């Protein structure tokens, strides 16, 4: 049966950032549902606890709370993951600070700019590189997945967000190229308008979406599992896979009105 056993529950170990809410939460829950021991990492401990409580097999989940905008927290997460699970083989980077419409080019402050880049890009790079180092040393395969955005390629009126995602999209390609010969695959999942918490969705957006509805976090999780699975997607790396109901075929954003 090809689709019956996408993961190896003995060997595969996952770490999901942003697992307290939205897309990261749905992916982490789906992973434990497939029998993969998984660290649920997020800024908010209470969100992690709730996500684990609602997961299909909570006994396979390991909670971790900390601020991934800080390099020392990334190091602490890596050592907590190793202590709890051994080597991480599957890494998902979904954590991202909230995006607020008010933070347009003239308004966004330095800290908001820096935090967006620190969590999306710096933490993603640091975590992926450290996990890869250990896998390469142990001659073990791995699979990494980054949550980028349609706005890695088109403006979002939030320059801190779109530039962080554009850099992340290139990071995926850099790491896929460098780690490929060590059998570590690195891919991007590109969500459309997902009513998942981080994006305050206007239901009227549905008319711009060819499939006729906004997405749910649960629309992302099955594709995330397929791309993470070394059995289902062994020959896929450096890819950006849109899960957007066709939204990328349109662009509905007007430029922001500047209050000057
Ligand atoms: N929802 C969408 O429509 C959409 C569209 C395109 C891309 N994405 C991307 O998908 C990913 C998940 O989106 P979502 O809507 O589920 O987001 P979300 O806001 O619901 O969840 C993000 C999680 O990241 C955590 N987080 C924020 N800052 C953190 C920090 N400093 N340290 C640790 N954790 C931190 C938050 O606590 C939250 O639980 C994000 O990277 C987002 O940019 C989402």
Short mmCIF file of C-alpha atoms and ligand atoms in Angstrom, two decimals:
data_model
loop_
_atom_site.label_atom_id
_atom_site.label_comp_id
_atom_site.label_asym_id
_atom_site.label_seq_id
_atom_site.Cartn_x
_atom_site.Cartn_y
_atom_site.Cartn_z
CA UNK A 1 0.00 0.00 0.00
CA UNK A 2 1.72 3.21 -1.18
CA UNK A 3 -0.15 5.81 0.88
CA UNK A 4 -0.67 3.73 4.01
CA UNK A 5 2.67 4.36 5.73
CA UNK A 6 4.10 7.76 4.80
CA UNK A 7 6.41 7.84 7.85
CA UNK A 8 8.64 5.49 9.77
CA UNK A 9 7.49 5.83 13.38
CA UNK A 10 10.70 4.22 14.65
CA UNK A 11 13.11 6.59 12.89
CA UNK A 12 11.19 9.74 12.03
CA UNK A 13 11.13 12.58 14.58
CA UNK A 14 9.57 15.97 13.88
CA UNK A 15 9.95 19.51 15.15
CA UNK A 16 7.23 22.03 14.22
CA UNK A 17 7.54 25.73 15.04
CA UNK A 18 4.38 27.82 15.30
CA UNK A 19 2.62 24.65 16.47
CA UNK A 20 0.44 26.62 18.87
CA UNK A 21 -1.88 27.97 16.21
CA UNK A 22 -3.13 27.83 12.66
CA UNK A 23 -1.19 25.97 10.00
CA UNK A 24 1.70 24.84 12.24
CA UNK A 25 -0.76 23.44 14.72
CA UNK A 26 -2.63 21.49 12.03
CA UNK A 27 0.63 20.07 10.64
CA UNK A 28 1.97 19.08 14.08
CA UNK A 29 -1.33 17.42 14.95
CA UNK A 30 -1.35 15.55 11.63
CA UNK A 31 2.21 14.32 12.23
CA UNK A 32 1.40 12.78 15.61
CA UNK A 33 -1.73 11.35 13.99
CA UNK A 34 0.63 9.49 11.62
CA UNK A 35 2.57 8.12 14.59
CA UNK A 36 5.52 10.55 14.41
CA UNK A 37 6.89 11.83 17.72
CA UNK A 38 6.79 15.62 17.37
CA UNK A 39 7.95 18.68 19.28
CA UNK A 40 5.24 21.35 19.31
CA UNK A 41 7.16 24.66 19.60
CA UNK A 42 5.59 28.09 19.99
CA UNK A 43 5.89 31.41 21.78
CA UNK A 44 2.80 30.68 23.84
CA UNK A 45 2.90 27.69 26.19
CA UNK A 46 -0.86 27.67 26.74
CA UNK A 47 -1.47 27.43 22.98
CA UNK A 48 0.95 24.51 22.78
CA UNK A 49 -0.83 22.72 25.61
CA UNK A 50 -4.21 23.21 23.92
CA UNK A 51 -2.87 22.03 20.54
CA UNK A 52 -1.46 18.87 22.12
CA UNK A 53 -4.64 18.23 24.08
CA UNK A 54 -6.65 18.35 20.84
CA UNK A 55 -4.13 16.20 18.88
CA UNK A 56 -5.09 12.66 17.82
CA UNK A 57 -2.22 11.03 19.79
CA UNK A 58 -1.12 13.52 22.45
CA UNK A 59 1.24 10.97 24.02
CA UNK A 60 3.55 11.40 20.98
CA UNK A 61 3.79 15.19 21.41
CA UNK A 62 6.49 17.11 23.27
CA UNK A 63 5.66 20.71 24.30
CA UNK A 64 8.16 23.57 24.09
CA UNK A 65 7.57 27.29 24.64
CA UNK A 66 10.00 30.13 23.88
CA UNK A 67 10.69 33.18 21.74
CA UNK A 68 12.36 32.09 18.49
CA UNK A 69 13.33 35.67 17.61
CA UNK A 70 16.20 35.05 20.06
CA UNK A 71 19.14 32.87 18.94
CA UNK A 72 19.59 31.42 22.44
CA UNK A 73 15.97 30.22 22.38
CA UNK A 74 16.64 28.41 19.07
CA UNK A 75 19.59 26.65 20.71
CA UNK A 76 17.46 25.77 23.73
CA UNK A 77 14.77 24.33 21.43
CA UNK A 78 17.31 22.17 19.60
CA UNK A 79 18.71 20.71 22.79
CA UNK A 80 15.23 20.16 24.27
CA UNK A 81 14.20 18.35 21.07
CA UNK A 82 17.30 16.14 21.18
CA UNK A 83 16.82 15.34 24.86
CA UNK A 84 13.20 14.36 24.28
CA UNK A 85 13.39 12.62 20.90
CA UNK A 86 16.96 12.15 19.71
CA UNK A 87 17.80 13.55 16.26
CA UNK A 88 15.10 15.54 14.50
CA UNK A 89 14.57 14.21 10.95
CA UNK A 90 11.56 16.33 9.91
CA UNK A 91 11.54 20.08 10.48
CA UNK A 92 8.60 22.41 9.79
CA UNK A 93 9.01 26.18 10.19
CA UNK A 94 5.59 27.82 10.51
CA UNK A 95 6.21 30.37 13.30
CA UNK A 96 5.73 33.97 12.26
CA UNK A 97 4.80 37.14 14.20
CA UNK A 98 1.32 38.55 13.53
CA UNK A 99 0.87 40.70 10.43
CA UNK A 100 -1.03 43.92 11.03
CA UNK A 101 -2.46 45.94 8.15
CA UNK A 102 -1.37 49.16 9.90
CA UNK A 103 2.33 48.26 9.50
CA UNK A 104 2.71 49.67 5.98
CA UNK A 105 5.99 51.05 4.62
CA UNK A 106 5.82 54.39 6.47
CA UNK A 107 4.49 52.96 9.72
CA UNK A 108 6.30 49.72 10.51
CA UNK A 109 8.70 50.23 13.42
CA UNK A 110 12.21 48.84 13.71
CA UNK A 111 11.36 46.13 16.24
CA UNK A 112 8.41 44.83 14.21
CA UNK A 113 10.66 44.74 11.12
CA UNK A 114 13.45 42.94 12.99
CA UNK A 115 11.19 40.42 14.73
CA UNK A 116 9.53 39.45 11.45
CA UNK A 117 12.91 38.70 9.89
CA UNK A 118 14.34 37.13 13.06
CA UNK A 119 11.53 34.58 13.43
CA UNK A 120 10.89 33.75 9.77
CA UNK A 121 14.39 33.90 8.38
CA UNK A 122 17.07 33.85 11.07
CA UNK A 123 15.41 31.20 13.24
CA UNK A 124 14.47 29.14 10.18
CA UNK A 125 18.05 29.19 8.90
CA UNK A 126 19.64 28.49 12.26
CA UNK A 127 17.33 25.62 13.16
CA UNK A 128 17.54 24.01 9.71
CA UNK A 129 21.31 24.27 9.57
CA UNK A 130 21.85 22.78 13.01
CA UNK A 131 19.42 19.92 12.35
CA UNK A 132 21.09 19.28 8.98
CA UNK A 133 24.60 19.22 10.53
CA UNK A 134 23.61 16.39 12.84
CA UNK A 135 21.82 14.42 10.12
CA UNK A 136 24.77 14.77 7.75
CA UNK A 137 27.15 13.62 10.52
CA UNK A 138 24.94 10.61 11.19
CA UNK A 139 24.40 9.92 7.43
CA UNK A 140 20.65 10.09 7.95
CA UNK A 141 18.07 11.48 5.50
CA UNK A 142 15.86 14.42 6.41
CA UNK A 143 12.98 16.52 5.15
CA UNK A 144 12.40 20.20 5.91
CA UNK A 145 9.37 22.36 5.11
CA UNK A 146 9.14 26.14 5.27
CA UNK A 147 5.85 28.08 5.20
CA UNK A 148 6.47 30.90 2.73
CA UNK A 149 3.77 33.03 1.12
CA UNK A 150 2.36 34.19 -2.20
CA UNK A 151 3.82 37.52 -1.01
CA UNK A 152 7.35 36.20 -1.38
CA UNK A 153 6.73 37.19 -4.99
CA UNK A 154 4.05 39.89 -4.96
CA UNK A 155 3.80 42.89 -2.59
CA UNK A 156 1.53 42.62 0.46
CA UNK A 157 1.63 46.28 1.64
CA UNK A 158 3.63 44.84 4.57
CA UNK A 159 7.26 45.17 3.50
CA UNK A 160 8.69 43.50 6.63
CA UNK A 161 6.55 40.44 5.89
CA UNK A 162 7.02 40.17 2.12
CA UNK A 163 10.79 40.70 2.32
CA UNK A 164 11.12 38.08 5.07
CA UNK A 165 9.15 35.58 2.99
CA UNK A 166 11.07 36.42 -0.18
CA UNK A 167 14.32 35.73 1.67
CA UNK A 168 12.86 32.54 3.08
CA UNK A 169 11.91 31.38 -0.41
CA UNK A 170 15.54 31.78 -1.50
CA UNK A 171 16.75 30.09 1.68
CA UNK A 172 14.70 27.04 0.70
CA UNK A 173 16.48 26.92 -2.65
CA UNK A 174 19.94 27.44 -1.12
CA UNK A 175 19.46 24.71 1.46
CA UNK A 176 17.85 22.32 -1.02
CA UNK A 177 20.86 22.69 -3.31
CA UNK A 178 23.47 22.37 -0.56
CA UNK A 179 21.89 19.51 1.39
CA UNK A 180 20.50 17.51 -1.54
CA UNK A 181 23.55 15.28 -1.92
CA UNK A 182 23.17 14.34 1.76
CA UNK A 183 19.60 13.22 1.12
CA UNK A 184 18.05 16.10 3.03
CA UNK A 185 15.13 17.59 1.09
CA UNK A 186 14.01 21.19 1.62
CA UNK A 187 10.72 22.51 0.26
CA UNK A 188 8.28 25.39 0.65
CA UNK A 189 4.55 25.23 1.15
CA UNK A 190 2.85 28.39 -0.09
CA UNK A 191 -0.52 28.99 1.57
CA UNK A 192 -3.14 31.21 -0.02
CA UNK A 193 -5.77 32.98 2.11
CA UNK A 194 -6.06 30.63 5.05
CA UNK A 195 -8.46 31.63 7.80
CA UNK A 196 -6.13 30.27 10.42
CA UNK A 197 -5.46 32.95 12.98
CA UNK A 198 -2.47 34.79 11.53
CA UNK A 199 -4.55 36.15 8.69
CA UNK A 200 -7.78 38.00 9.47
CA UNK A 201 -9.75 36.87 6.48
CA UNK A 202 -12.50 38.85 4.86
CA UNK A 203 -15.01 36.25 3.62
CA UNK A 204 -15.58 38.47 0.55
CA UNK A 205 -12.12 37.36 -0.61
CA UNK A 206 -13.69 34.08 -1.63
CA UNK A 207 -14.88 35.63 -4.87
CA UNK A 208 -11.25 36.03 -5.98
CA UNK A 209 -10.47 32.38 -5.32
CA UNK A 210 -11.11 29.98 -8.21
CA UNK A 211 -12.12 27.17 -5.84
CA UNK A 212 -14.64 29.58 -4.32
CA UNK A 213 -13.73 29.54 -0.64
CA UNK A 214 -11.08 30.62 1.85
CA UNK A 215 -8.68 27.90 2.99
CA UNK A 216 -8.49 26.22 6.37
CA UNK A 217 -5.35 25.09 8.21
CA UNK A 218 -6.56 21.55 7.59
CA UNK A 219 -6.25 22.18 3.83
CA UNK A 220 -2.50 22.55 4.31
CA UNK A 221 -1.76 19.58 6.56
CA UNK A 222 -2.24 16.72 4.04
CA UNK A 223 0.05 18.38 1.49
CA UNK A 224 2.57 19.11 4.25
CA UNK A 225 2.62 15.41 5.16
CA UNK A 226 3.07 14.42 1.51
CA UNK A 227 6.01 16.79 1.04
CA UNK A 228 7.59 15.82 4.36
CA UNK A 229 7.28 12.09 3.72
CA UNK A 230 10.45 10.54 2.31
CA UNK A 231 8.29 7.75 0.97
CA UNK A 232 5.82 9.94 -0.93
CA UNK A 233 8.09 12.71 -2.22
CA UNK A 234 11.62 11.26 -2.23
CA UNK A 235 12.48 13.08 -5.47
CA UNK A 236 11.03 16.50 -4.56
CA UNK A 237 13.38 19.21 -3.30
CA UNK A 238 13.68 22.97 -3.73
CA UNK A 239 10.01 23.07 -4.72
CA UNK A 240 7.42 25.72 -3.81
CA UNK A 241 4.00 24.14 -3.66
CA UNK A 242 1.01 26.46 -3.59
CA UNK A 243 -2.01 25.36 -1.57
CA UNK A 244 -4.22 28.30 -2.35
CA UNK A 245 -7.40 27.25 -4.14
CA UNK A 246 -6.00 29.02 -7.20
CA UNK A 247 -5.65 32.43 -5.50
CA UNK A 248 -2.23 33.00 -7.06
CA UNK A 249 -4.01 33.32 -10.40
CA UNK A 250 -5.41 36.68 -9.18
CA UNK A 251 -4.21 39.65 -7.11
CA UNK A 252 -6.74 41.77 -5.31
CA UNK A 253 -4.66 44.09 -3.08
CA UNK A 254 -4.90 47.86 -3.59
CA UNK A 255 -1.91 50.02 -2.54
CA UNK A 256 -2.23 51.32 1.05
CA UNK A 257 -3.63 54.80 1.76
CA UNK A 258 -0.78 56.73 3.40
CA UNK A 259 -1.72 58.94 6.32
CA UNK A 260 0.65 61.88 5.55
N1 LIG B 1 -2.80 32.14 7.17
C1 LIG B 1 -2.48 32.48 5.93
O1 LIG B 1 -3.34 32.86 5.13
C2 LIG B 1 -1.05 32.41 5.47
C3 LIG B 1 -0.77 32.81 4.15
C4 LIG B 1 0.53 32.75 3.69
C5 LIG B 1 1.55 32.34 4.54
N2 LIG B 1 1.26 31.96 5.81
C6 LIG B 1 2.39 31.53 6.67
O2 LIG B 1 2.09 30.29 7.27
C7 LIG B 1 2.63 30.27 8.59
C8 LIG B 1 1.52 30.00 9.59
O3 LIG B 1 0.50 30.99 9.43
P1 LIG B 1 -0.76 31.03 10.40
O4 LIG B 1 -1.78 31.90 9.76
O5 LIG B 1 -1.09 29.64 10.82
O6 LIG B 1 -0.11 31.87 11.60
P2 LIG B 1 -0.59 32.01 13.12
O7 LIG B 1 -0.35 33.43 13.49
O8 LIG B 1 -1.95 31.43 13.30
O9 LIG B 1 0.46 31.09 13.87
C9 LIG B 1 1.80 31.45 13.95
C10 LIG B 1 2.32 30.92 15.27
O10 LIG B 1 3.70 31.37 15.39
C11 LIG B 1 3.90 31.70 16.74
N3 LIG B 1 4.98 32.67 16.90
C12 LIG B 1 4.95 33.99 16.60
N4 LIG B 1 6.08 34.57 16.98
C13 LIG B 1 6.85 33.59 17.54
C14 LIG B 1 8.12 33.60 18.17
N5 LIG B 1 8.84 34.74 18.32
N6 LIG B 1 8.61 32.43 18.64
C15 LIG B 1 7.89 31.28 18.54
N7 LIG B 1 6.68 31.23 17.98
C16 LIG B 1 6.16 32.38 17.48
C17 LIG B 1 2.58 32.31 17.20
O11 LIG B 1 2.46 32.26 18.62
C18 LIG B 1 1.55 31.46 16.48
O12 LIG B 1 1.07 30.40 17.29
C19 LIG B 1 3.30 31.62 8.81
O13 LIG B 1 4.67 31.51 8.53
C20 LIG B 1 2.61 32.50 7.80
O14 LIG B 1 3.44 33.58 7.40
C21 LIG B 1 -0.01 31.99 6.29
#
